[in-house]
Amino acid sequence: MPAEASTQELIARRNRLLGPAYRLFYEQPVHVVRGEDVWLYDAAGNRYLDAYNNVACVGHCHPHVIEAIARQAAVLNTHTRYLHETILDYAERLLATFPVDLGQVMFTCTGSEANDLALRVARTCTGGTGVVVTRTAYHGVTGALADLSPSLGLPEPTAPHVRLVSAPHSADDDTGKIFASHVRAAFEDMARSGIRPAALLVDTIFSSDGVFADPPGFLRPAVDAARAAGALFIADEVQPGFGRCGEGMWGFARHGVVPDMVTMGKPMGNGHPIAAMAARPDLLKEFGARSRYFNTFGGNPVSAAAGMAVLDVIERQRLVENARRTGTYLRERLTALRARHELVAEVRGAGLFIGVELRRGASPAAGETTKLVNAMRRRHVLISAAGPGANVLKIRPPLTFGMEHGDLLVEALDQALQENSIN
Ligand code: PMP
């Protein structure tokens, strides 16, 4: 059967069986059958450079991770109501990557569950309900998090306990001060409505807001403002975490802040569903005194083995360093495209978390961005777009991405930008 016919058949089957809520990437969806390191392969044997997959952080199908999962799955898989060392060994290893104040960790299966749990802890410990998030944030799929994920399109009016603030969208010296003033005003507004604060919840790379990383430290005044209002600071590290930003393991560290809670997921098991929330032990003491928590699959021995293997690879292959080095190189090469293509307005990010903003004069070039993402896909380079104006190319490859892969990406982007339809 020709590849196109089988793609159409798969799409029809998907629609029939899974319903209409799911979305596919690209005008011509990619039918992937195999992955290896930074490469994905389609059913016809074509190779695609994966520059978007932050889940396969140590590369698709890394043999060390596969072996760890298979070994543990062959011996035992059960849950946290039994004693088992693996989860404790992993908890020790993971917590060692955090500041000492974040001394305990609870395991879940998804980033959404981790954020949901952090929210419950924040509400229990503060007695408040109010949460401040950024205007185009995404924090997860549960009902509670849908209220805090305006990128999904919030109902009007926004839930009474939620306040939205603009993401810090410039790299100026006073960015931190301005962001803090928005956060302060949001908590003051909440107080005027009689709503007590629970948390400031932000993705520390502001991914769905359009990728904002600079200047390092800009988060600090906002965290101070949230704490002064009586709220806790939850750092959502689901996207920036595990070394992607190229300076240590966690995005918050670039800002010189220590969160009260940190949530993580996506890259944690390189595709195996494992996520977690690290927290100050005094918060979990209070939460534990009032609530119980059991997550059937969260923290099972196979997940812990996967998580441990990912940490092994990040260390052994020096992937944080690679993220910094390759990320710097890639941002430099992308920035050089500005001289050749007017559409390329700004290149930003940290490590291998990169946003390329496209504008026509002062206007967000949303249509051109979509065209470009699809033109890149036709050239077998997979990226996507983000931001409130849908005009920021989002580049987020596996951390094993090398300079040669960066070159392929930049050359494909240069050619795609030259296409008549885009320039
Ligand atoms: N937080 C952020 C910043 C995310 O990007 C995501 C997933 N896109 C989540 C939370 C939710 O994670 P999950 O899909 O694993 O529930």
XYZ file of C-alpha atoms and ligand atoms in Angstrom:
439
model
C 0.000 0.000 0.000
C 1.412 3.472 -0.845
C 2.589 5.379 2.260
C 0.066 8.198 1.709
C -2.859 5.767 1.539
C -1.812 4.058 4.726
C -1.403 7.444 6.480
C -4.952 8.409 5.468
C -6.215 5.050 6.664
C -4.512 5.470 10.035
C -5.989 8.963 10.437
C -9.477 7.662 9.674
C -9.039 4.772 12.120
C -7.774 7.125 14.805
C -10.738 9.441 14.387
C -13.133 6.511 14.496
C -11.572 4.899 17.567
C -10.168 7.799 19.630
C -12.638 10.568 18.878
C -12.013 14.201 18.003
C -10.152 15.618 21.037
C -6.698 14.451 19.931
C -4.533 16.575 17.641
C -1.784 15.507 15.258
C 1.351 17.475 14.476
C 1.837 18.800 10.909
C -0.360 19.126 7.814
C 1.150 15.843 6.683
C 1.208 13.817 9.919
C 4.280 11.647 10.448
C 3.715 7.922 10.931
C 6.657 6.993 13.104
C 7.645 3.382 13.564
C 11.077 3.549 15.198
C 13.340 5.926 17.093
C 17.072 5.966 17.686
C 18.949 8.747 19.471
C 17.988 12.041 17.728
C 16.314 10.256 14.805
C 12.772 9.121 14.148
C 11.925 6.806 11.225
C 8.632 6.642 9.354
C 6.904 3.631 7.882
C 8.576 4.186 4.496
C 12.043 4.200 6.114
C 12.575 7.992 5.925
C 14.681 9.521 8.682
C 13.591 12.662 10.566
C 15.772 14.815 12.796
C 13.849 15.122 16.044
C 14.401 18.645 17.349
C 11.259 18.790 19.450
C 11.153 15.774 21.704
C 12.044 16.728 25.245
C 10.675 13.428 26.553
C 13.378 11.305 24.917
C 15.930 13.482 26.680
C 18.812 10.994 26.501
C 17.867 10.047 22.934
C 15.167 7.708 21.619
C 15.429 4.106 22.824
C 18.662 4.571 24.755
C 20.010 1.037 25.358
C 20.908 1.705 29.010
C 17.358 2.836 29.812
C 15.751 -0.031 27.873
C 17.944 -2.539 29.655
C 17.133 -1.079 33.105
C 13.381 -1.180 32.405
C 13.506 -4.735 31.009
C 15.677 -6.029 33.863
C 13.370 -4.687 36.587
C 10.192 -5.644 34.702
C 11.442 -9.232 34.543
C 11.899 -9.406 38.327
C 9.139 -7.408 40.001
C 6.759 -4.554 39.456
C 4.500 -3.464 42.271
C 3.565 -0.335 44.186
C 4.577 1.795 47.142
C 2.539 -0.093 49.749
C 5.350 -2.665 49.805
C 8.913 -2.039 50.887
C 11.350 -1.836 48.008
C 14.865 -0.354 47.787
C 14.782 0.849 44.195
C 12.429 3.736 44.867
C 14.527 4.811 47.858
C 17.810 4.558 45.957
C 16.268 6.647 43.214
C 14.762 9.177 45.643
C 18.207 9.677 47.227
C 19.868 10.099 43.873
C 17.203 12.507 42.589
C 17.071 14.605 45.761
C 20.848 15.003 45.620
C 20.298 17.126 42.494
C 18.192 19.653 44.481
C 19.058 22.277 47.092
C 19.015 20.678 50.573
C 15.793 22.466 51.550
C 13.923 20.292 49.053
C 14.467 17.163 51.115
C 11.568 14.892 50.167
C 9.960 13.629 46.979
C 6.616 12.038 46.084
C 6.131 10.071 42.885
C 3.361 10.272 40.303
C 2.921 9.101 36.700
C 2.438 12.429 34.930
C 3.445 16.057 35.232
C -0.241 16.916 35.659
C -0.515 14.688 38.707
C 2.645 16.236 40.132
C 1.233 19.752 39.724
C -2.128 18.662 41.096
C -0.420 17.254 44.172
C 1.706 20.394 44.631
C -1.468 22.440 44.504
C -3.128 20.273 47.139
C -0.088 20.628 49.391
C 0.005 24.401 48.852
C -3.674 24.746 49.687
C -3.376 22.544 52.765
C -0.332 24.385 54.098
C -1.416 27.968 53.371
C -5.152 27.581 54.001
C -5.585 29.626 50.806
C -6.854 28.747 47.359
C -5.538 31.573 45.136
C -2.990 30.805 42.426
C -1.086 33.142 40.102
C 0.026 31.753 36.724
C 1.252 33.329 33.494
C -1.131 34.382 30.744
C -0.306 31.573 28.288
C 0.707 28.930 30.829
C 0.158 25.198 30.526
C 0.340 23.109 33.678
C -1.687 19.990 32.941
C -4.836 18.084 32.126
C -6.726 17.668 35.409
C -9.798 19.798 36.116
C -7.876 21.828 38.715
C -4.998 22.429 36.292
C -7.198 23.240 33.315
C -8.228 26.304 35.385
C -4.518 27.182 35.609
C -3.676 26.498 31.958
C -4.869 29.502 29.958
C -3.103 28.185 26.836
C -6.000 25.689 26.613
C -8.427 28.605 26.394
C -10.028 29.398 29.752
C -13.753 29.929 30.121
C -14.867 33.539 30.691
C -14.766 34.664 33.392
C -11.608 32.971 34.635
C -12.111 30.904 37.839
C -12.327 33.295 40.845
C -9.209 31.914 42.575
C -6.960 32.367 39.504
C -5.011 35.489 38.486
C -3.053 35.732 35.227
C 0.152 37.733 34.778
C 2.107 38.469 31.609
C 5.247 36.382 31.236
C 8.518 38.312 31.574
C 8.885 38.982 27.866
C 12.001 41.051 27.498
C 15.599 40.454 28.451
C 16.076 43.930 29.967
C 17.613 44.525 33.376
C 14.284 45.587 34.877
C 12.388 42.471 33.651
C 12.509 40.935 37.130
C 11.148 44.091 38.744
C 8.321 44.385 36.232
C 7.353 40.718 36.517
C 7.387 41.026 40.322
C 5.132 44.084 40.168
C 2.581 42.085 38.112
C 2.730 39.204 40.581
C 2.346 41.586 43.559
C -0.626 43.309 41.921
C -2.257 39.930 41.186
C -2.027 38.851 44.831
C -3.320 42.273 45.962
C -6.270 41.946 43.623
C -6.927 38.484 45.005
C -6.865 39.843 48.558
C -9.401 42.559 47.613
C -11.755 39.770 46.491
C -11.296 38.015 49.836
C -9.304 35.143 48.313
C -6.344 33.895 50.313
C -3.221 33.030 48.334
C -1.869 29.516 47.952
C 0.793 29.621 45.242
C 2.715 31.245 42.459
C 3.066 28.477 39.855
C 5.396 29.040 36.896
C 7.235 27.038 34.276
C 10.773 28.315 34.823
C 11.493 28.584 31.057
C 8.006 29.996 30.240
C 7.707 27.501 27.421
C 4.087 27.949 26.309
C 4.392 31.714 26.918
C 7.033 31.766 24.161
C 10.332 30.702 25.869
C 11.807 33.394 28.128
C 15.104 32.667 29.843
C 16.928 35.959 30.318
C 18.261 37.693 32.234
C 19.020 34.869 34.697
C 17.722 35.854 38.126
C 14.583 37.617 36.863
C 12.326 35.247 38.811
C 13.723 36.145 42.183
C 11.800 39.370 42.935
C 8.521 37.695 41.885
C 9.165 34.770 44.225
C 9.870 37.254 47.042
C 6.615 39.091 46.231
C 4.623 35.833 46.268
C 6.085 34.810 49.613
C 5.451 38.269 51.073
C 1.789 37.799 50.085
C 1.721 34.441 51.931
C 1.917 32.182 48.859
C 4.260 29.296 48.187
C 6.399 29.115 45.058
C 5.935 26.023 42.887
C 8.489 25.642 40.080
C 7.091 23.610 37.195
C 10.193 21.879 35.803
C 8.252 19.477 33.575
C 9.761 21.110 30.475
C 13.005 22.833 31.554
C 14.148 20.183 34.053
C 16.763 17.433 33.854
C 19.557 19.538 32.427
C 17.890 20.932 29.331
C 18.755 24.548 30.179
C 22.445 23.658 30.190
C 23.282 25.079 33.624
C 22.761 22.447 36.284
C 19.735 20.200 36.365
C 16.936 22.676 37.057
C 15.621 25.827 35.421
C 14.926 27.567 38.740
C 18.622 27.380 39.663
C 19.429 29.863 36.862
C 17.301 32.363 38.758
C 18.986 31.908 42.127
C 15.766 30.855 43.859
C 14.871 27.810 45.944
C 11.239 26.831 45.342
C 8.982 25.459 48.063
C 7.979 22.686 45.692
C 9.242 21.491 42.317
C 7.280 19.397 39.840
C 8.912 17.293 37.118
C 7.934 14.689 34.538
C 8.333 14.357 30.777
C 12.088 13.558 30.400
C 12.330 11.822 33.776
C 11.965 8.266 32.397
C 12.946 9.016 28.775
C 9.416 8.042 27.726
C 8.497 5.715 30.565
C 5.675 7.444 32.513
C 7.261 8.692 35.711
C 6.878 12.120 37.320
C 7.373 13.600 40.770
C 7.093 16.480 43.158
C 10.016 17.473 45.410
C 9.143 19.563 48.434
C 10.242 21.040 51.727
C 9.759 18.313 54.356
C 7.863 20.677 56.704
C 5.196 21.118 54.003
C 4.847 17.382 53.465
C 4.701 16.873 57.246
C 1.645 19.097 57.437
C 0.094 17.575 54.315
C 0.761 14.034 55.543
C -0.793 14.795 58.935
C -4.053 15.719 57.220
C -4.080 13.617 54.035
C -2.962 10.311 52.650
C -1.499 9.809 49.208
C -1.348 6.662 47.149
C -0.728 6.550 43.432
C -1.075 2.986 42.083
C 1.621 3.267 39.432
C 3.580 6.245 40.774
C 6.960 5.222 42.163
C 6.830 1.587 41.070
C 10.174 -0.256 40.822
C 10.221 -0.299 37.012
C 9.655 3.468 36.869
C 12.351 3.998 39.475
C 14.763 1.870 37.432
C 13.959 3.936 34.337
C 14.493 7.188 36.266
C 17.784 5.972 37.692
C 19.030 4.913 34.242
C 18.192 8.362 32.845
C 20.267 10.008 35.579
C 23.119 7.586 34.790
C 23.101 8.603 31.121
C 22.821 12.341 31.846
C 25.929 12.015 34.030
C 27.969 9.563 31.958
C 27.377 11.300 28.629
C 27.752 14.765 30.237
C 24.478 15.839 28.716
C 24.052 19.032 30.759
C 27.374 20.223 29.402
C 26.330 19.151 25.911
C 23.059 21.060 26.255
C 25.026 24.174 27.145
C 27.636 23.781 24.410
C 25.370 22.678 21.563
C 22.648 25.071 22.704
C 25.018 28.058 22.600
C 26.253 27.046 19.153
C 22.747 26.507 17.819
C 21.488 29.841 19.169
C 24.458 31.604 17.572
C 23.771 30.013 14.204
C 20.059 30.756 14.448
C 20.786 34.361 15.424
C 22.945 34.682 12.287
C 19.807 33.926 10.220
C 18.440 37.319 11.293
C 20.821 38.990 8.857
C 19.387 36.902 5.988
C 15.696 36.781 6.888
C 13.685 39.752 8.112
C 11.085 37.437 9.586
C 13.503 36.201 12.264
C 13.020 38.774 15.016
C 14.624 37.209 18.070
C 16.382 34.026 19.146
C 16.241 33.228 22.849
C 16.446 30.401 25.349
C 18.891 28.495 27.503
C 20.807 25.331 26.655
C 18.756 23.152 24.328
C 15.516 25.018 25.000
C 15.273 27.536 22.184
C 12.593 29.924 20.943
C 12.826 31.731 17.591
C 10.327 34.577 17.398
C 9.012 35.447 13.921
C 7.491 38.860 13.249
C 6.381 40.931 10.268
C 7.321 44.391 11.476
C 5.593 44.671 14.848
C 3.055 41.898 14.188
C 3.429 38.256 15.233
C 3.894 36.168 12.077
C 1.627 33.297 13.107
C 0.710 32.114 9.598
C 4.330 32.129 8.473
C 5.328 30.220 11.630
C 2.847 27.430 10.876
C 4.071 27.305 7.265
C 7.649 27.125 8.437
C 6.990 24.284 10.889
C 5.369 22.339 8.032
C 8.141 23.250 5.588
C 10.678 21.932 8.102
C 8.689 18.715 8.430
C 8.822 18.317 4.622
C 12.599 18.660 4.985
C 12.468 15.947 7.665
C 13.298 18.211 10.609
C 10.709 18.144 13.390
C 10.028 21.302 15.414
C 6.891 23.104 16.625
C 5.575 26.526 17.650
C 4.478 28.262 20.864
C 3.586 31.598 22.425
C 0.413 33.665 22.696
C 0.820 34.799 19.063
C 1.737 31.239 17.906
C 4.787 32.876 16.305
C 7.688 31.347 18.230
C 9.438 28.314 16.774
C 10.059 25.946 19.631
C 13.238 23.873 19.383
C 13.771 21.307 22.102
C 15.745 18.288 20.860
C 17.053 15.307 22.819
C 20.040 16.399 24.940
C 22.341 14.221 22.834
C 21.911 16.694 19.954
C 25.335 17.509 18.481
C 26.632 20.488 16.527
C 26.277 18.477 13.286
C 22.560 18.087 14.049
C 22.372 21.806 14.793
C 23.912 22.477 11.366
C 21.290 20.281 9.646
C 18.516 22.124 11.456
C 19.833 25.607 10.619
C 20.393 24.713 6.964
C 16.844 23.333 6.677
C 15.456 26.457 8.357
C 17.480 28.740 6.098
C 16.098 26.929 3.018
C 12.546 26.867 4.357
C 12.696 30.602 5.030
C 13.797 31.138 1.434
C 10.715 29.431 0.068
C 8.569 32.022 -1.733
C 5.566 31.138 0.346
C 7.300 32.183 3.531
C 9.492 35.152 2.722
N 3.629 21.354 33.026
C 4.174 21.720 31.867
C 5.015 22.965 31.816
C 3.987 20.936 30.721
O 4.545 21.303 29.563
C 3.214 19.764 30.807
C 2.983 18.874 29.610
N 3.022 19.462 28.362
C 2.638 19.428 32.040
C 2.884 20.235 33.127
C 1.771 18.211 32.196
O 2.499 17.047 32.073
P 1.794 15.696 31.611
O 1.411 15.819 30.180
O 2.851 14.652 31.868
O 0.615 15.493 32.503
